[in-house]
CSV table of C-alpha atoms and ligand atoms in Angstrom, one decimal:
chain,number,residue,atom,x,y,z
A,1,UNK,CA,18.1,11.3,23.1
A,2,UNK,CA,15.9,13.3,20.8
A,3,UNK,CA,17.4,15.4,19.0
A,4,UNK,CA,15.2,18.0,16.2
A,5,UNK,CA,17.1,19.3,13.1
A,6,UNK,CA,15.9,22.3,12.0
A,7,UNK,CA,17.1,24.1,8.3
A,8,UNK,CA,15.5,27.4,7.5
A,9,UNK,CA,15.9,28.3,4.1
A,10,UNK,CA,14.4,32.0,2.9
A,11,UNK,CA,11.1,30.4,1.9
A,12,UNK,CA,11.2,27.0,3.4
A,13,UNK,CA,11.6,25.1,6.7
A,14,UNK,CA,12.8,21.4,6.7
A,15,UNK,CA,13.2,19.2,9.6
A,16,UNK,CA,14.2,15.9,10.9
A,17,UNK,CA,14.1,14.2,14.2
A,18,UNK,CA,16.5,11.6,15.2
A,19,UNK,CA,16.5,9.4,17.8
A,20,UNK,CA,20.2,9.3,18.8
A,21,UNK,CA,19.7,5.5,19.6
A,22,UNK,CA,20.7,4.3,15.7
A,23,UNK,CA,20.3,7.7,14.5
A,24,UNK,CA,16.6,6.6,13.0
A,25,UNK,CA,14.5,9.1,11.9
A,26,UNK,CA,10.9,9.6,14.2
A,27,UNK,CA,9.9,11.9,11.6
A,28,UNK,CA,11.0,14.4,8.9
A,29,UNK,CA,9.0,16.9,6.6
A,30,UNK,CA,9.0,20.2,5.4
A,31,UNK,CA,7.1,23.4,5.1
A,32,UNK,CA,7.7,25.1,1.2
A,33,UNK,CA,6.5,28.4,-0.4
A,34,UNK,CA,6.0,29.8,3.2
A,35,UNK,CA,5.6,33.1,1.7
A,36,UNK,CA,2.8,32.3,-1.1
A,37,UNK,CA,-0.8,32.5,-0.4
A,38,UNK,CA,-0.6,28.9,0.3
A,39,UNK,CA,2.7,26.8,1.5
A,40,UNK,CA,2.8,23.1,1.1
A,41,UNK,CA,3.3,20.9,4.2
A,42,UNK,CA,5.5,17.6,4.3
A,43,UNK,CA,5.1,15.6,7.1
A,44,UNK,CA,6.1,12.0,7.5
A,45,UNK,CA,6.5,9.5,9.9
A,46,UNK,CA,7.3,5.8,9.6
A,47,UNK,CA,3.8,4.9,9.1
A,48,UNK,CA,2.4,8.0,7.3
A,49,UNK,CA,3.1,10.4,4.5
A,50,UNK,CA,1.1,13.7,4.6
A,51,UNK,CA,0.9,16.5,1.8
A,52,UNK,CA,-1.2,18.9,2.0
A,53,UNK,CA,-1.5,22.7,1.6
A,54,UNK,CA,-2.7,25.4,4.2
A,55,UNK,CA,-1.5,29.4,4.3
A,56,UNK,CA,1.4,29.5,6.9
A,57,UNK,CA,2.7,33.3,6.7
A,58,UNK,CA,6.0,33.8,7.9
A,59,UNK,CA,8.8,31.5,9.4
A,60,UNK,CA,7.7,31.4,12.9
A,61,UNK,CA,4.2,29.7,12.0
A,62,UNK,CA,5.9,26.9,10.0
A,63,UNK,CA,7.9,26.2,12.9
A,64,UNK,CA,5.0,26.0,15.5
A,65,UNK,CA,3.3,24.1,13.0
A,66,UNK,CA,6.0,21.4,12.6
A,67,UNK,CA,6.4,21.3,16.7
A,68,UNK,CA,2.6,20.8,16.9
A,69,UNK,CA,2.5,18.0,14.3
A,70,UNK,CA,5.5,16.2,16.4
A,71,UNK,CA,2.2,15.7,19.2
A,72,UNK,CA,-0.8,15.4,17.1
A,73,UNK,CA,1.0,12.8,14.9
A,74,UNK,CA,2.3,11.2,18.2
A,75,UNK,CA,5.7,10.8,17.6
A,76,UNK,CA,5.9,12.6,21.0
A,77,UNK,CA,3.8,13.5,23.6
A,78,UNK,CA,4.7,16.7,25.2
A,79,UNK,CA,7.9,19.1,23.6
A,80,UNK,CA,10.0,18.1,26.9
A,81,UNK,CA,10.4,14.9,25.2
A,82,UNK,CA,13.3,17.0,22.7
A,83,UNK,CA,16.2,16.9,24.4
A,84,UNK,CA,18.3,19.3,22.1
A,85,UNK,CA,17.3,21.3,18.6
A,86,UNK,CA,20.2,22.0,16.3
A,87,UNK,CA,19.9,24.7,13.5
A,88,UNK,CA,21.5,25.1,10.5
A,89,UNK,CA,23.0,28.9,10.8
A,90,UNK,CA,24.1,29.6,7.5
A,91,UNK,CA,27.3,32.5,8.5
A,92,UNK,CA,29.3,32.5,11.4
A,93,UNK,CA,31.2,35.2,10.3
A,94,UNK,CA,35.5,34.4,10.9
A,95,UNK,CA,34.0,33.7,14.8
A,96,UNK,CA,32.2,30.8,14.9
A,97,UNK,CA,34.8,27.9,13.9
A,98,UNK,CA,32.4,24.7,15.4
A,99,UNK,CA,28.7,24.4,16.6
A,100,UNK,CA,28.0,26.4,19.9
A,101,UNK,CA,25.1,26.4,22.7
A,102,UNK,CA,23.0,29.3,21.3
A,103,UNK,CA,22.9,32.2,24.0
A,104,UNK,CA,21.7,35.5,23.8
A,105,UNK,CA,25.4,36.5,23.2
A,106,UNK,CA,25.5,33.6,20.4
A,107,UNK,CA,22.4,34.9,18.8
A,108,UNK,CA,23.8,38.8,18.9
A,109,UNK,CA,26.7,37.6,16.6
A,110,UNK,CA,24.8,35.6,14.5
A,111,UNK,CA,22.4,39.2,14.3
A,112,UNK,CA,25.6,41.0,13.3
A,113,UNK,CA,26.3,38.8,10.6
A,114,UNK,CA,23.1,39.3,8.5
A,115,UNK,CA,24.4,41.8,6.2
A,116,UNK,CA,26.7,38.9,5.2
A,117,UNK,CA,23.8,36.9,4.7
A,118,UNK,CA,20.9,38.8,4.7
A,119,UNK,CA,18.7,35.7,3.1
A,120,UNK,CA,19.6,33.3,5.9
A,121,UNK,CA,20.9,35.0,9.0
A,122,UNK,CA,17.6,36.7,10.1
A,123,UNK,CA,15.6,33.8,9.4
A,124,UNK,CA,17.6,31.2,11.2
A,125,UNK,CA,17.6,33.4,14.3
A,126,UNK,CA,13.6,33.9,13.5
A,127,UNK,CA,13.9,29.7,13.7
A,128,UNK,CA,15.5,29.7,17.5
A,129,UNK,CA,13.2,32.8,18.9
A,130,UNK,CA,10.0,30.5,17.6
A,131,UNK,CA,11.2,27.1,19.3
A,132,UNK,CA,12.2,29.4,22.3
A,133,UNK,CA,8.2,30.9,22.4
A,134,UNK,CA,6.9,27.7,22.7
A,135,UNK,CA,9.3,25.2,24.2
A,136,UNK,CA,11.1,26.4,27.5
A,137,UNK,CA,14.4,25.5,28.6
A,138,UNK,CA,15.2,23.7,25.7
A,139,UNK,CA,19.0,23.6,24.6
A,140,UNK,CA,19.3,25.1,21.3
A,141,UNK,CA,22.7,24.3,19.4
A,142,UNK,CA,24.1,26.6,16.2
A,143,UNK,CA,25.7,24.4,13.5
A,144,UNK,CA,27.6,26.7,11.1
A,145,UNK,CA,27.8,26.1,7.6
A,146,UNK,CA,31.0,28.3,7.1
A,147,UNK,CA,32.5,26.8,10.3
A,148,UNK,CA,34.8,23.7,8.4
A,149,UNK,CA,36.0,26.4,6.2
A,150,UNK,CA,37.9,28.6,9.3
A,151,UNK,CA,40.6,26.4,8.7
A,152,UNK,CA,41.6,28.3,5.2
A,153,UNK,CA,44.9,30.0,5.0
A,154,UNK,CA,44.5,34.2,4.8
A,155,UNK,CA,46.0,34.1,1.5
A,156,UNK,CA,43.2,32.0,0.1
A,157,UNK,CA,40.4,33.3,1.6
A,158,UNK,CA,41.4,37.1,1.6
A,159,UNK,CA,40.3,39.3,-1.8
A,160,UNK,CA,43.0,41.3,-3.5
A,161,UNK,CA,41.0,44.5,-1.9
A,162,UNK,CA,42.4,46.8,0.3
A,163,UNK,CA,43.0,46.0,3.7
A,164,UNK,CA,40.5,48.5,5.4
A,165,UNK,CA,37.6,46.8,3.9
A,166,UNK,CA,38.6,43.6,5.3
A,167,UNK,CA,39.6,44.9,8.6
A,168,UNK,CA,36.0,47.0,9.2
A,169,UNK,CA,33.7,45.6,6.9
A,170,UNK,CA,34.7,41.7,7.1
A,171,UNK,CA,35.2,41.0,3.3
A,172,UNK,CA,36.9,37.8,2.7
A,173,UNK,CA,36.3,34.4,1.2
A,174,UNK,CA,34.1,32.4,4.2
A,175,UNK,CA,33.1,29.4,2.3
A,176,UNK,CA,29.6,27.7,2.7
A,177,UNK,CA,28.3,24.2,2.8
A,178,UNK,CA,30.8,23.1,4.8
A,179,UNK,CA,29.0,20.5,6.9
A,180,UNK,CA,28.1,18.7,3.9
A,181,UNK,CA,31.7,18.8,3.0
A,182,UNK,CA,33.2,17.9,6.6
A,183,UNK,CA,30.4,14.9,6.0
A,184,UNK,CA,31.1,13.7,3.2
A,185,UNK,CA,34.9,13.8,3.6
A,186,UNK,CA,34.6,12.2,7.1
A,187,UNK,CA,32.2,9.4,5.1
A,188,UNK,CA,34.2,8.6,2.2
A,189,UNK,CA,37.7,8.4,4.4
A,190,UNK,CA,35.8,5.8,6.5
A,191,UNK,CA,34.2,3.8,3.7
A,192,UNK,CA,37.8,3.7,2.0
A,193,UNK,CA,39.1,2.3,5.5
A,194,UNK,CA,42.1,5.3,5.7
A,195,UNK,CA,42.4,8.0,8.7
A,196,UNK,CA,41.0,11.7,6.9
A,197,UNK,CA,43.9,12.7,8.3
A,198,UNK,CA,45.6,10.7,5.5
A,199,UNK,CA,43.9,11.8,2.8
A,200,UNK,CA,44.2,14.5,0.2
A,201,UNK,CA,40.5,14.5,-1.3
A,202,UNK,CA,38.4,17.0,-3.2
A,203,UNK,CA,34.6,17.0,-2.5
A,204,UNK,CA,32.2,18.7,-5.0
A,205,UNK,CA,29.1,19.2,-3.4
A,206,UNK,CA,26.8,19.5,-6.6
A,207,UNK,CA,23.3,20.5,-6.3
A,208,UNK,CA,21.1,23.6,-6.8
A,209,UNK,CA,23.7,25.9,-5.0
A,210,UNK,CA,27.8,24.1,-5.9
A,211,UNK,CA,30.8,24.2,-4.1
A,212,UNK,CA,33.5,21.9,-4.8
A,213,UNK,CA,36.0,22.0,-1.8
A,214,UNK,CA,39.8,21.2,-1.4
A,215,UNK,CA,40.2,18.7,2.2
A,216,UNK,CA,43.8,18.4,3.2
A,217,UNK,CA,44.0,16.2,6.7
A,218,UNK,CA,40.8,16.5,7.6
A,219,UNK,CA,41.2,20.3,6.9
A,220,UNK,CA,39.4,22.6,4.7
A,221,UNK,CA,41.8,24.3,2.8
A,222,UNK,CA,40.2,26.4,0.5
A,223,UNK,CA,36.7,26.3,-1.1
A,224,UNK,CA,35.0,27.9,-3.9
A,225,UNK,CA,32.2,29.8,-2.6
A,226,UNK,CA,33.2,33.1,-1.2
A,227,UNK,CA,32.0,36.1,1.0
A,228,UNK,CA,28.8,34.8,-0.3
A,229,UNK,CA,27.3,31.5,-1.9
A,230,UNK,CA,27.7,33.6,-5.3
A,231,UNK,CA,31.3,33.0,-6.0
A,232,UNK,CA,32.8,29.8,-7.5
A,233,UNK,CA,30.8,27.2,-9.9
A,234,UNK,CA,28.0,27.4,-12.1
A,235,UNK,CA,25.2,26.9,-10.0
A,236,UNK,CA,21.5,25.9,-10.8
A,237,UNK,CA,20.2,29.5,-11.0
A,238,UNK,CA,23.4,31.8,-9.6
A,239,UNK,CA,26.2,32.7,-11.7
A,240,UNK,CA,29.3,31.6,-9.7
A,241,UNK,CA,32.2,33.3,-10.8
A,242,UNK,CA,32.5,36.5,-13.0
A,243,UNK,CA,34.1,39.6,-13.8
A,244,UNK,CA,33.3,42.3,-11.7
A,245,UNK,CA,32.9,44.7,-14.4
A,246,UNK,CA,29.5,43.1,-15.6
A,247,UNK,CA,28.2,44.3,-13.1
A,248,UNK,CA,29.6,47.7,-13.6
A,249,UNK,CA,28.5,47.5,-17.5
A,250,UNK,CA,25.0,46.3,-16.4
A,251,UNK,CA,24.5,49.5,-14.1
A,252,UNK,CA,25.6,51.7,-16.5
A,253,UNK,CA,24.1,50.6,-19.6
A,254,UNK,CA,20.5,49.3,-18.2
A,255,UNK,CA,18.7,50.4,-15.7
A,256,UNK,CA,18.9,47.8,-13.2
A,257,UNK,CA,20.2,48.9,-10.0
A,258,UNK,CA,22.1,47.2,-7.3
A,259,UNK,CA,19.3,45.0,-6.0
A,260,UNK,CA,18.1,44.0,-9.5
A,261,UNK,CA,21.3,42.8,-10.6
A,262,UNK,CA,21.9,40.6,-7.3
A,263,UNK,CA,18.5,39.2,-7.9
A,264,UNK,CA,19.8,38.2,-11.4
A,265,UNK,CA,22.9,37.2,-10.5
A,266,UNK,CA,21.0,34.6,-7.8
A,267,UNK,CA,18.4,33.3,-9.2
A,268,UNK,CA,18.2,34.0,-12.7
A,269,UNK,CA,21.6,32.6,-13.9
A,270,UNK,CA,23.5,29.0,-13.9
A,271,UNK,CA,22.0,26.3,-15.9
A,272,UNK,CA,18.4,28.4,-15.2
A,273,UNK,CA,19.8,31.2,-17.2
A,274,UNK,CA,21.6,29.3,-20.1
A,275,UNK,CA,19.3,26.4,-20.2
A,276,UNK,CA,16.2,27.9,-18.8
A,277,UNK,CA,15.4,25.7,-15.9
A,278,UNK,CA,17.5,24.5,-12.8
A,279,UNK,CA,16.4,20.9,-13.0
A,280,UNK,CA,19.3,18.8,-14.1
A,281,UNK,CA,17.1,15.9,-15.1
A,282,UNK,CA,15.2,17.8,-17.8
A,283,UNK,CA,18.3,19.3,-19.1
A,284,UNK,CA,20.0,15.8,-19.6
A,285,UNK,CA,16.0,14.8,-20.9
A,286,UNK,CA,17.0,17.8,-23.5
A,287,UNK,CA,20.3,16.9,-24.1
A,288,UNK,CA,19.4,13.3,-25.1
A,289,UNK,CA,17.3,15.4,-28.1
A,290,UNK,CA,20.3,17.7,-28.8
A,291,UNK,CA,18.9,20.8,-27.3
A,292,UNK,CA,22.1,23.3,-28.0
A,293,UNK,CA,20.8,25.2,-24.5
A,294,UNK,CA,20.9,22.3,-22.8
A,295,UNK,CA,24.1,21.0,-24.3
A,296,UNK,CA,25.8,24.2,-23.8
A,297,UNK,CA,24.7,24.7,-20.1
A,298,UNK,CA,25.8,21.2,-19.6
A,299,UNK,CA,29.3,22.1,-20.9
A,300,UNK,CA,29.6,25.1,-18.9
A,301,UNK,CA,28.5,23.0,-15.5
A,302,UNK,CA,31.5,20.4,-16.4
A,303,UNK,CA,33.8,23.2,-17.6
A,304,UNK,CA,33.5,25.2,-14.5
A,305,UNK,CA,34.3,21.9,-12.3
A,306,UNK,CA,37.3,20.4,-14.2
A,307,UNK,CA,38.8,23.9,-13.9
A,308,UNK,CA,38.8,23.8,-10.0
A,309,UNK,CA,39.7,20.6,-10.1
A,310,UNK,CA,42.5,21.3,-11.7
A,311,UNK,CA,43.4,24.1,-9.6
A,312,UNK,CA,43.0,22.0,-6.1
A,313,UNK,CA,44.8,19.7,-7.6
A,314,UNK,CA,47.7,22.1,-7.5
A,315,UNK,CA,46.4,23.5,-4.4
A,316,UNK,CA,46.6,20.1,-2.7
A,317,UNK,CA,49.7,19.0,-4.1
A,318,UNK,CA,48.6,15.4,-4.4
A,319,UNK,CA,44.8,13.8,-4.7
A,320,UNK,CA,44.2,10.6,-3.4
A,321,UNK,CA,40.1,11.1,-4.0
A,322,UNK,CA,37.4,12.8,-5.4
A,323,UNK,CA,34.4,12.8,-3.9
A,324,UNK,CA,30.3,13.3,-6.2
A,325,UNK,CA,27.8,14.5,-3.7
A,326,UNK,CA,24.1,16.6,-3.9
A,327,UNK,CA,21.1,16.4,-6.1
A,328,UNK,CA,23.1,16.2,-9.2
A,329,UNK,CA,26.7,14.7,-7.9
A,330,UNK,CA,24.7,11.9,-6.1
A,331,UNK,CA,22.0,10.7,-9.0
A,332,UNK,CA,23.7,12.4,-12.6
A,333,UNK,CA,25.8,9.4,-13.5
A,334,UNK,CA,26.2,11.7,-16.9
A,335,UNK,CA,27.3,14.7,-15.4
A,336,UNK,CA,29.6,12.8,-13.6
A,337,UNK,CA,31.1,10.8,-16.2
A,338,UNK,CA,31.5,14.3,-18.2
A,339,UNK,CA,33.8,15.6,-15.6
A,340,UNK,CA,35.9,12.3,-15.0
A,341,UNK,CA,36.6,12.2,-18.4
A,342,UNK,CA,37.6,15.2,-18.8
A,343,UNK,CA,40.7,14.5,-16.1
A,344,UNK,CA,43.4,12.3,-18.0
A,345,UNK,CA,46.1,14.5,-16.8
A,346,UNK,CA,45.4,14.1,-13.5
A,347,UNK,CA,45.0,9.9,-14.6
A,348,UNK,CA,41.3,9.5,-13.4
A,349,UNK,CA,39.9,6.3,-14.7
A,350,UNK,CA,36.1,6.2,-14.3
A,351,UNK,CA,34.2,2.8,-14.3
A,352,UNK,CA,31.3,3.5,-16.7
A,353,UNK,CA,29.4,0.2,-15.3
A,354,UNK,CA,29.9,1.0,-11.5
A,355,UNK,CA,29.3,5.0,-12.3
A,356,UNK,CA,25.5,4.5,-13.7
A,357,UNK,CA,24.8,1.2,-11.4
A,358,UNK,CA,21.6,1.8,-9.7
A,359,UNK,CA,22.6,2.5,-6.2
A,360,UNK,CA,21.8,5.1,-3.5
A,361,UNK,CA,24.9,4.3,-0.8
A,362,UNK,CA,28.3,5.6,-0.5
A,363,UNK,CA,30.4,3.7,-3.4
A,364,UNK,CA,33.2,3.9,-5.6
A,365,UNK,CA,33.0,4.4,-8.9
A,366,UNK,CA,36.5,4.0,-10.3
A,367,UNK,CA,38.6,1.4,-12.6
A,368,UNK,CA,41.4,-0.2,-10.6
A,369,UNK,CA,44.0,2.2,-13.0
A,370,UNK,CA,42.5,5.2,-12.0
A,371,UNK,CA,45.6,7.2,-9.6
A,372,UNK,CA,42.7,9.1,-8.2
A,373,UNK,CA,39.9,7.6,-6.3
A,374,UNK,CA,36.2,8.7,-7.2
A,375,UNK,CA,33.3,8.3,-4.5
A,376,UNK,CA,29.6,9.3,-4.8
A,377,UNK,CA,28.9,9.6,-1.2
A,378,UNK,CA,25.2,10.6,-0.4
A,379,UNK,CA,25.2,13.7,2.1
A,380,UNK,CA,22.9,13.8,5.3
A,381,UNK,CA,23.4,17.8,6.6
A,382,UNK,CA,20.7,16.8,8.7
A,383,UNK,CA,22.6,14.0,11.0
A,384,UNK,CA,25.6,15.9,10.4
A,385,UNK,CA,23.8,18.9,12.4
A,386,UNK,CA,22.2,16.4,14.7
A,387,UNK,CA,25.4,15.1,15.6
A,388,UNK,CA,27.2,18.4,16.2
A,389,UNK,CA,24.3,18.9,18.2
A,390,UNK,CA,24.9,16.2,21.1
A,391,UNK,CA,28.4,16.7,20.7
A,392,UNK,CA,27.9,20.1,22.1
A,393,UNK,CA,25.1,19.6,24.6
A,394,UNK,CA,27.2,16.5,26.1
A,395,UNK,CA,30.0,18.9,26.6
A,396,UNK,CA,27.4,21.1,28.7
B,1,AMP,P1,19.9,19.5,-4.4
B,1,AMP,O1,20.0,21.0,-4.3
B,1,AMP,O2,21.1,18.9,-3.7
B,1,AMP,O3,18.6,19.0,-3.9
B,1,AMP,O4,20.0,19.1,-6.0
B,1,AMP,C1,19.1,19.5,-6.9
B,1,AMP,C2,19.6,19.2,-8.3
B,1,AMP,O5,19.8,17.8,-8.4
B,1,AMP,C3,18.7,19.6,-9.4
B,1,AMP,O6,19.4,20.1,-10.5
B,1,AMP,C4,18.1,18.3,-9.8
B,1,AMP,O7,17.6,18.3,-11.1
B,1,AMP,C5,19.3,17.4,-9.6
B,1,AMP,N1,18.9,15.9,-9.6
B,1,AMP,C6,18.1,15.3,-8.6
B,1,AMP,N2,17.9,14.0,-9.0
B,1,AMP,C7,18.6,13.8,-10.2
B,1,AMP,C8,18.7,12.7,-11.1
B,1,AMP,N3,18.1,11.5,-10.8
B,1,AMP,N4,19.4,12.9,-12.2
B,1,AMP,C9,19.9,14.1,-12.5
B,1,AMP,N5,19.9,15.2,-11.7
B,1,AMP,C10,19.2,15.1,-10.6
């Protein structure tokens, strides 16, 4: 089978196609800036590498763009060749708890969850109604990223609001990149040899946007993002967890207003607004010359994590492994040895020499005294969603 990933981000498309036979990759690539007078196009095959740039326009383009490279690159011949397309949807909402065959009905809900996500929702439908206008009778499949999280008991995921506002308006705690966590969770358990079903592990899903992620059995039992991807850690450029009455104080004593704050809120706080840029490697480039911004948003970043840690540790009752994946969980051996130092309580013992080995695969990084286990296990959303994908169109 041949099966297309496609992940729509609010200025960015990103593909992959697998073949199903070894899960190898035909081709892969990505449209960015889609919005800017000129995008830049990724496309790459086993034998080629393009970059180039070209004005793409909206969503829609970059996606008949990607489809028509498929041909004039020959990886395939005709679009009949795809025998499924799975799409990252961002919200399902508390309906959606596993990947569905998108219908008009599925893509009504997914419409009435936009205000929840207005970023993601709208686009990711705008992703199905452009492979739709061009390839015909193609199965499309939805792959949720709040879907692992339905598993969360209402007393985590509910606010301390009143009821009405989660009864008609749908505020509660959904949780987001939860097929990277169901991944990575699922990956480690096998690499360690165990059931997941055995296992008490916390993931931390570390990258621009951060979640870290409490897995009990298999089981997502609580997370740390929230209604939206704002709540929880420090992230590269949004805030994570705060009191509500900055928000209040900013409205009342400047003269932002609701949108301005979000958009400060999103994208101009984290490690971009202590440190003054998202990119992990310059700040550790600027730590190693004792930059106090860099330092400082450093200490926050590990801060943040140890103290969820800490609280899934009490959440989970036991912790047989934590788990380092994303950008900065997968390649920041520092960041990583910051945290699991910081966790002598909890009797983690990392392995300094395995932790900054040069290595891309799913290993352990900790000394044999350790009582926790600590994995870096690279995440793949993209096979994750393929996956999902057959598993729902050889239900069909
Ligand atoms: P992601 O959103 O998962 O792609 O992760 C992006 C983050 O990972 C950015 O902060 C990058 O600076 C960080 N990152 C990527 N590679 C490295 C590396 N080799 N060392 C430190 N941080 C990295």
């Amino acid at each position: 089978m041949k099966v297309l990933v496609l992940n729509t981000g609010s200025s960015s498309v990103k593909f992959k196609l697998f073949s199903t036979k070894k899960w190898s990759v035909p081709a892969s690539g990505m449209i960015e800036n889609i919005f800017e007078p000129v995008s830049t196009v990724y496309f790459n095959t086993k034998n080629e590498q393009r970059i180039y740039s070209e004005k793409i326009g909206n969503h829609a383009n970059a996606i008949g763009l990607l489809l028509k490279m498929l041909i004039s690159h020959r990886v395939i011949i005709a679009f009949e060749e795809l025998d499924a397309i799975g799409h990252r949807v961002v919200h399902g909402g508390d309906l959606f708890c596993e990947a569905v065959l998108v219908t008009q009905e599925v893509k009504n809900k997914i419409a009435s969850f936009a205000p929840l996500a207005p970023l993601h929702n709208p686009i990711n439908l705008e992703g199905m109604l452009a492979v739709e206008s061009l390839i015909e009778n193609v199965p499309q499949v939805a792959v949720f990223d709040t879907a692992f999280h339905h598993t969360i008991p209402s007393y985590a995921y509910r606010y301390a609001l009143p009821n009405s506002l989660y009864e008609d308006l749908g505020i509660r705690r959904y949780g987001f990149h939860g097929t990277s966590h169901h991944y990575v969770a699922s990956q480690t358990a096998k690499a360690m040899g165990k059931e997941i079903h055995e296992l008490a592990m916390i993931t931390l899903h570390l990258g621009n946007g951060a979640s870290v992620c409490a897995v009990k059995g298999g089981k997502s039992i609580d997370t740390s993002m929230g209604m939206t991807p704002l709540e929880g850690l420090m992230m590269g450029s949004r805030s994570g967890d705060l009191d509500p009455g900055v928000i209040f104080y900013l409205m009342n004593h400047t003269q932002m207003n609701a949108d301005e704050i979000e958009h400060l809120l999103n994208t101009q706080s984290g490690l971009k607004g202590i440190a003054g840029t998202n990119d992990m490697r310059k700040i550790e480039e600027r730590i190693n010359k004792n930059d106090p911004l860099a330092i400082l948003a450093m200490e926050m970043f590990v801060y943040r994590i140890i103290k969820y840690i800490g609280a899934y540790a009490a959440v989970l009752g036991d912790v047989d492994v934590l788990v380092f994946t994303g950008g900065i969980g997968e390649h920041s051996a520092k960041t990583r040895e910051a945290i699991c130092t910081k966790l002598t309580l909890l009797g983690v013992q990392i392995d300094t020499h395995l932790n900054t080995r040069n290595n891309t695969l799913c290993r352990s990084i900790h000394d044999p005294s350790s009582k926790i286990a600590l994995w870096v296990t690279p995440t793949d959303e993209e096979l994750c969603i393929a996956k999902e994908t057959v598993q729902v169109i050889n239900r069909l």
